[in-house]
Short mmCIF file of C-alpha atoms and ligand atoms in Angstrom, two decimals:
data_model
loop_
_atom_site.label_atom_id
_atom_site.label_comp_id
_atom_site.label_asym_id
_atom_site.label_seq_id
_atom_site.Cartn_x
_atom_site.Cartn_y
_atom_site.Cartn_z
CA MET A 17 12.77 16.58 28.12
CA LYS A 18 11.86 16.07 24.51
CA ASP A 19 10.85 19.14 22.58
CA GLU A 20 7.35 18.05 21.53
CA ALA A 21 6.92 21.01 19.18
CA ALA A 22 9.97 19.95 17.18
CA LYS A 23 8.29 16.80 15.81
CA LYS A 24 7.98 17.03 12.08
CA ALA A 25 7.61 14.53 9.24
CA LEU A 26 7.08 14.83 5.50
CA VAL A 27 6.50 13.00 2.25
CA ILE A 28 9.08 13.03 -0.52
CA GLY A 29 8.43 12.29 -4.20
CA PHE A 30 9.11 13.59 -7.69
CA PRO A 31 6.71 15.21 -8.36
CA VAL A 32 5.05 15.40 -4.95
CA ALA A 33 2.20 17.90 -5.37
CA HIS A 34 -0.32 15.07 -5.91
CA ALA A 35 0.63 13.19 -2.70
CA ARG A 36 -2.29 12.77 -0.30
CA SER A 37 -0.27 11.85 2.81
CA PRO A 38 -0.31 15.47 4.09
CA LEU A 39 -4.13 15.33 4.19
CA ILE A 40 -4.06 12.14 6.28
CA HIS A 41 -1.35 13.10 8.77
CA GLY A 42 -2.58 16.70 8.98
CA PHE A 43 -6.06 15.39 9.88
CA TRP A 44 -4.65 13.19 12.65
CA LEU A 45 -2.40 15.92 14.09
CA GLU A 46 -5.35 18.28 14.23
CA THR A 47 -7.98 15.89 15.57
CA LEU A 48 -5.62 14.40 18.17
CA GLY A 49 -4.49 17.89 19.17
CA LEU A 50 -0.81 16.99 18.85
CA PRO A 51 1.98 19.49 18.25
CA GLY A 52 3.94 18.86 15.08
CA ALA A 53 3.76 19.25 11.35
CA TYR A 54 3.60 17.10 8.23
CA GLU A 55 5.02 18.62 5.05
CA ARG A 56 5.97 17.64 1.52
CA ALA A 57 9.20 18.04 -0.42
CA GLU A 58 10.12 17.42 -4.02
CA VAL A 59 13.42 15.55 -4.10
CA LYS A 60 15.25 14.82 -7.35
CA PRO A 61 16.13 11.22 -8.24
CA GLY A 62 19.66 10.49 -7.02
CA GLU A 63 19.32 12.88 -4.06
CA VAL A 64 17.15 10.70 -1.83
CA SER A 65 19.98 9.27 0.27
CA THR A 66 21.47 12.68 1.11
CA PHE A 67 18.02 14.07 1.86
CA LEU A 68 17.04 11.23 4.20
CA ARG A 69 20.36 11.30 6.07
CA ALA A 70 19.87 15.01 6.78
CA LEU A 71 16.35 14.61 8.23
CA PRO A 72 17.27 14.65 11.95
CA ALA A 73 19.52 17.70 11.57
CA ASN A 74 16.60 19.47 9.89
CA GLY A 75 14.17 18.61 12.69
CA TYR A 76 12.34 15.69 11.05
CA ALA A 77 11.51 12.45 12.85
CA GLY A 78 11.03 10.61 9.54
CA ALA A 79 9.28 10.52 6.19
CA ASN A 80 6.98 8.82 3.76
CA ILE A 81 8.44 7.95 0.40
CA THR A 82 6.38 7.98 -2.77
CA VAL A 83 6.97 7.41 -6.50
CA PRO A 84 9.66 7.15 -7.84
CA HIS A 85 11.84 7.01 -4.71
CA LYS A 86 10.79 3.80 -2.95
CA GLU A 87 13.70 1.73 -4.29
CA GLU A 88 16.29 4.47 -3.67
CA ALA A 89 15.05 4.76 -0.09
CA PHE A 90 15.25 0.97 0.22
CA ARG A 91 18.93 1.09 -0.76
CA THR A 92 19.63 3.93 1.70
CA CYS A 93 18.24 2.46 4.94
CA ASP A 94 20.49 0.96 7.63
CA TYR A 95 17.79 -1.46 8.77
CA LEU A 96 14.73 -2.88 7.04
CA THR A 97 11.65 -4.70 8.26
CA ASP A 98 11.09 -8.17 6.76
CA ARG A 99 8.19 -6.93 4.69
CA ALA A 100 10.25 -4.04 3.29
CA ARG A 101 13.00 -6.50 2.36
CA ALA A 102 10.46 -8.76 0.60
CA ALA A 103 8.90 -5.78 -1.17
CA GLY A 104 12.27 -4.37 -2.29
CA ALA A 105 10.81 -0.93 -1.60
CA VAL A 106 10.38 1.41 1.36
CA ASN A 107 7.49 3.85 1.92
CA THR A 108 8.11 4.81 5.58
CA VAL A 109 11.35 5.75 7.37
CA TRP A 110 12.25 6.79 10.91
CA PHE A 111 15.33 6.98 13.13
CA GLU A 112 16.29 4.77 16.07
CA ASN A 113 19.50 5.54 17.97
CA GLY A 114 20.75 7.45 14.95
CA ALA A 115 20.12 4.58 12.50
CA LEU A 116 17.71 4.90 9.57
CA TRP A 117 14.93 2.29 9.56
CA GLY A 118 12.76 1.50 6.54
CA ASP A 119 9.40 -0.25 6.34
CA ASN A 120 6.89 -0.98 3.61
CA THR A 121 3.43 -0.53 5.13
CA ASP A 122 1.31 -0.91 1.97
CA GLY A 123 0.56 -4.62 2.45
CA LEU A 124 -0.12 -4.12 6.15
CA GLY A 125 -2.45 -1.27 5.20
CA PHE A 126 -4.29 -3.53 2.79
CA VAL A 127 -4.74 -6.28 5.39
CA SER A 128 -5.81 -3.80 8.12
CA HIS A 129 -8.44 -2.35 5.80
CA LEU A 130 -9.61 -5.84 4.86
CA ASN A 131 -9.91 -6.91 8.51
CA GLN A 132 -11.63 -3.70 9.56
CA THR A 133 -14.16 -3.93 6.70
CA TYR A 134 -14.81 -7.68 6.85
CA PRO A 135 -13.96 -8.86 10.39
CA ASP A 136 -15.79 -12.15 9.75
CA ARG A 137 -13.90 -12.93 6.54
CA LYS A 138 -12.35 -16.34 5.92
CA LYS A 139 -8.78 -15.90 7.20
CA ALA A 140 -7.37 -18.98 5.41
CA ALA A 141 -8.23 -17.37 2.09
CA LYS A 142 -7.09 -18.42 -1.35
CA VAL A 143 -5.86 -15.17 -2.86
CA LEU A 144 -5.60 -14.30 -6.56
CA ILE A 145 -3.40 -11.31 -7.36
CA LEU A 146 -3.74 -9.60 -10.75
CA GLY A 147 -0.43 -7.92 -11.62
CA ALA A 148 3.19 -8.51 -10.64
CA GLY A 149 4.60 -4.99 -10.29
CA GLY A 150 5.80 -3.14 -7.21
CA ALA A 151 2.34 -3.07 -5.64
CA ALA A 152 1.90 -6.85 -5.89
CA ARG A 153 5.39 -7.33 -4.43
CA GLY A 154 4.42 -5.33 -1.33
CA LEU A 155 1.21 -7.26 -0.69
CA ILE A 156 2.22 -10.91 -0.72
CA LEU A 157 4.13 -11.28 2.57
CA PRO A 158 1.52 -9.41 4.67
CA LEU A 159 -1.22 -11.53 3.04
CA VAL A 160 0.61 -14.75 3.89
CA GLU A 161 1.17 -13.49 7.44
CA SER A 162 -2.53 -12.64 7.75
CA GLY A 163 -3.33 -16.33 7.25
CA ALA A 164 -3.82 -16.67 3.48
CA SER A 165 -3.74 -20.40 2.61
CA SER A 166 -2.39 -19.78 -0.90
CA VAL A 167 -1.47 -16.92 -3.21
CA THR A 168 -1.68 -17.13 -7.02
CA VAL A 169 -0.16 -14.39 -9.16
CA THR A 170 -1.29 -13.74 -12.73
CA ASN A 171 0.31 -11.07 -14.91
CA ARG A 172 0.24 -10.01 -18.55
CA SER A 173 3.98 -10.60 -18.75
CA HIS A 174 4.30 -14.09 -17.30
CA PRO A 175 8.09 -14.09 -16.63
CA ARG A 176 7.54 -11.14 -14.27
CA ALA A 177 4.98 -13.19 -12.32
CA GLU A 178 7.41 -16.14 -12.20
CA ALA A 179 10.24 -13.92 -10.91
CA LEU A 180 8.01 -12.40 -8.23
CA VAL A 181 6.82 -15.82 -7.05
CA GLN A 182 10.41 -17.09 -6.89
CA ASP A 183 11.44 -14.12 -4.71
CA MET A 184 8.48 -14.61 -2.39
CA LYS A 185 9.17 -18.33 -2.04
CA THR A 186 12.73 -17.45 -1.03
CA ALA A 187 11.39 -15.04 1.59
CA ARG A 188 8.76 -17.53 2.84
CA PRO A 189 9.67 -21.10 1.79
CA ASP A 190 6.67 -22.50 3.70
CA ALA A 191 4.10 -20.38 1.85
CA ILE A 192 2.04 -21.77 -1.05
CA ILE A 193 2.62 -19.26 -3.86
CA SER A 194 2.20 -19.97 -7.57
CA THR A 195 1.46 -18.37 -10.94
CA ALA A 196 -1.46 -18.66 -13.35
CA ALA A 197 -1.42 -17.67 -17.03
CA TRP A 198 -2.97 -14.23 -17.74
CA GLU A 199 -5.20 -15.82 -20.42
CA ASP A 200 -6.58 -18.17 -17.76
CA ARG A 201 -7.39 -15.46 -15.22
CA ALA A 202 -11.16 -15.93 -15.46
CA ALA A 203 -10.73 -19.64 -14.64
CA ALA A 204 -8.27 -18.89 -11.81
CA LEU A 205 -10.73 -16.59 -10.08
CA ALA A 206 -13.26 -19.40 -9.61
CA GLN A 207 -11.02 -20.81 -6.84
CA ALA A 208 -10.36 -17.50 -5.09
CA ASP A 209 -11.79 -16.16 -1.81
CA LEU A 210 -10.02 -12.83 -2.36
CA ILE A 211 -9.20 -11.27 -5.74
CA ILE A 212 -6.97 -8.17 -5.81
CA ASN A 213 -6.24 -5.90 -8.76
CA THR A 214 -2.72 -4.51 -8.33
CA THR A 215 -2.32 -3.45 -11.97
CA SER A 216 -2.64 0.16 -13.01
CA LEU A 217 -5.67 -0.77 -15.14
CA GLY A 218 -8.83 1.08 -14.12
CA MET A 219 -6.92 4.09 -12.79
CA LYS A 220 -8.08 7.49 -14.09
CA GLY A 221 -6.60 7.86 -17.57
CA GLN A 222 -5.88 4.12 -17.98
CA PRO A 223 -7.92 1.46 -19.80
CA PRO A 224 -10.20 -0.70 -17.63
CA LEU A 225 -9.19 -4.11 -16.32
CA GLU A 226 -10.96 -6.61 -18.53
CA ILE A 227 -12.05 -9.64 -16.61
CA ASP A 228 -15.33 -11.50 -16.32
CA LEU A 229 -16.15 -12.10 -12.67
CA GLY A 230 -19.02 -14.42 -13.63
CA GLY A 231 -17.16 -17.48 -12.34
CA ALA A 232 -16.38 -16.08 -8.88
CA LYS A 233 -17.81 -17.76 -5.77
CA PRO A 234 -20.65 -15.76 -4.16
CA ASP A 235 -18.69 -15.05 -0.97
CA THR A 236 -15.55 -13.82 -2.77
CA ILE A 237 -14.14 -10.43 -1.78
CA VAL A 238 -13.00 -8.32 -4.75
CA ALA A 239 -10.41 -5.64 -4.03
CA ASP A 240 -8.73 -2.91 -6.04
CA ILE A 241 -5.71 -0.91 -4.94
CA VAL A 242 -6.66 1.86 -7.37
CA TYR A 243 -8.51 4.67 -5.52
CA VAL A 244 -8.99 7.29 -8.24
CA PRO A 245 -11.75 6.63 -9.18
CA LEU A 246 -12.99 5.32 -5.85
CA GLU A 247 -15.08 2.73 -7.64
CA THR A 248 -13.28 1.28 -10.65
CA ALA A 249 -15.18 -0.59 -13.37
CA PHE A 250 -13.74 -3.77 -11.84
CA LEU A 251 -15.30 -3.00 -8.43
CA ALA A 252 -18.54 -1.84 -10.05
CA GLN A 253 -18.80 -5.18 -11.84
CA ALA A 254 -18.18 -7.04 -8.57
CA ARG A 255 -20.83 -4.99 -6.77
CA ALA A 256 -23.32 -5.54 -9.60
CA ARG A 257 -22.74 -9.28 -9.24
CA GLY A 258 -23.45 -9.11 -5.50
CA LEU A 259 -19.84 -9.74 -4.48
CA ARG A 260 -18.22 -7.99 -1.52
CA THR A 261 -15.81 -5.22 -2.51
CA LEU A 262 -12.85 -3.37 -1.01
CA ASP A 263 -11.58 -0.12 -2.49
CA GLY A 264 -8.02 1.21 -2.63
CA LEU A 265 -8.60 4.27 -0.44
CA GLY A 266 -8.76 2.22 2.76
CA MET A 267 -5.30 0.81 2.05
CA LEU A 268 -3.92 4.34 1.59
CA LEU A 269 -5.39 5.40 4.94
CA HIS A 270 -4.25 2.34 6.87
CA GLN A 271 -0.72 2.31 5.43
CA ALA A 272 -0.19 5.70 7.10
CA VAL A 273 -0.80 4.43 10.66
CA PRO A 274 2.67 2.95 11.49
CA GLY A 275 4.54 6.04 10.26
CA PHE A 276 2.44 8.41 12.33
CA GLU A 277 2.95 6.26 15.41
CA HIS A 278 6.75 6.22 14.90
CA TRP A 279 7.04 9.97 14.39
CA PHE A 280 4.40 11.39 16.72
CA GLY A 281 4.19 8.66 19.39
CA THR A 282 0.43 8.00 19.19
CA LYS A 283 -1.33 5.28 17.20
CA PRO A 284 -4.02 7.03 15.14
CA GLU A 285 -7.30 5.50 13.98
CA VAL A 286 -8.78 5.22 10.53
CA THR A 287 -12.27 6.65 11.05
CA PRO A 288 -15.21 7.45 8.75
CA ALA A 289 -14.37 11.16 9.27
CA LEU A 290 -10.83 10.66 7.94
CA ARG A 291 -12.17 8.74 4.98
CA ALA A 292 -14.72 11.48 4.24
CA HIS A 293 -11.90 14.06 4.36
CA LEU A 294 -10.02 12.16 1.64
CA VAL A 295 -13.12 11.38 -0.43
CA ALA A 296 -13.93 15.11 -0.52
CA ASP A 297 -10.46 15.82 -1.91
CA ILE A 298 -10.69 13.06 -4.54
CA GLU A 299 -14.13 14.26 -5.65
CA LYS A 300 -12.98 17.90 -5.76
CA LYS A 301 -10.23 16.96 -8.25
CA ALA A 302 -12.35 14.52 -10.30
P1 ATR B 10 3.26 -0.70 -9.59
O1 ATR B 10 4.54 -0.39 -8.89
O2 ATR B 10 2.17 0.31 -9.35
O3 ATR B 10 2.78 -2.09 -9.36
P2 ATR B 10 4.38 -1.38 -12.16
O4 ATR B 10 5.55 -1.99 -11.49
O5 ATR B 10 4.61 -0.52 -13.35
O6 ATR B 10 3.57 -0.48 -11.15
O7 ATR B 10 3.32 -2.53 -12.51
C1 ATR B 10 2.16 -2.29 -13.23
C2 ATR B 10 1.33 -3.57 -13.31
O8 ATR B 10 0.20 -3.32 -14.16
C3 ATR B 10 2.09 -4.74 -13.95
O9 ATR B 10 1.61 -5.95 -13.40
C4 ATR B 10 1.68 -4.61 -15.43
O10 ATR B 10 1.80 -5.78 -16.18
P3 ATR B 10 3.18 -6.13 -16.96
O11 ATR B 10 4.13 -6.61 -15.92
O12 ATR B 10 2.80 -7.16 -17.95
O13 ATR B 10 3.61 -4.82 -17.61
C5 ATR B 10 0.22 -4.23 -15.26
N1 ATR B 10 -0.31 -3.59 -16.47
C6 ATR B 10 -0.11 -2.32 -16.88
N2 ATR B 10 -0.78 -2.10 -18.05
C7 ATR B 10 -1.40 -3.28 -18.37
C8 ATR B 10 -2.26 -3.71 -19.44
N3 ATR B 10 -2.60 -2.86 -20.45
N4 ATR B 10 -2.72 -4.98 -19.42
C9 ATR B 10 -2.38 -5.84 -18.43
N5 ATR B 10 -1.58 -5.49 -17.38
C10 ATR B 10 -1.10 -4.23 -17.36
#
């Protein structure tokens, strides 16, 4: 028989004190009444591979990986999901028959949050992504798989957008993925059903994302992956214009679901109570 009490998981990062995963998984373990623990560990760059390989011997079923270790974890895994391969980064690992598996659940988390919040949304959406960094990279494949009819990427540094689009076309040759010039972003948004900020602009301590949403269609959904603050200036502008909005906290909550299910054997739910638990923490530190 399996030793239920031995199930443990953790988040690794450098630093890791700010990580909110322990709040999410701790909430689920407690409310579901499951034995187990979710911890955090600071791991130095260069030591990720050794640390992950030693997880089973130390009683861990797997881990979440946060900044700056997602690429190092990606290079360490024996097997990767398609979306992790497309993202070039891993945020969730677990073991199967002794082999280390890696997934990237950020994009899935975004789409789950989107579907839960707007179940009636247009599935064949034209998507405009602002930014071409790691976060954008993780979103595109799950968006295409959720039915998006096209994805346009616009980024301050255009070559980075071009490189990202090339990689995504290699991963999904049938998908319609293109770039738009950063200077033309206000024009590009007029076509979009879903606009997503994946840049760091608007995050606490960063300048705001400057974009005029005046040209957006009235039924457009405007999303931000930033969740501190919960409502960025970008989302506030969208709300003031009567557009539907989606904040970054929901993505954080939903991205945690697959990991928990792998490690603890039960699929947890993202509920208003879980969200309130996280909102309280964000507001406490504001
Ligand atoms: P992440 O992994 O969180 O996506 P990243 O890879 O550093 O982080 O990417 C940050 C994104 O924010 C990039 O798209 C970046 O644009 P560049 O590729 O041109 O650097 C974008 N970004 C950051 N600061 C910006 C600014 N002041 N104006 C416009 N875009 C900015």
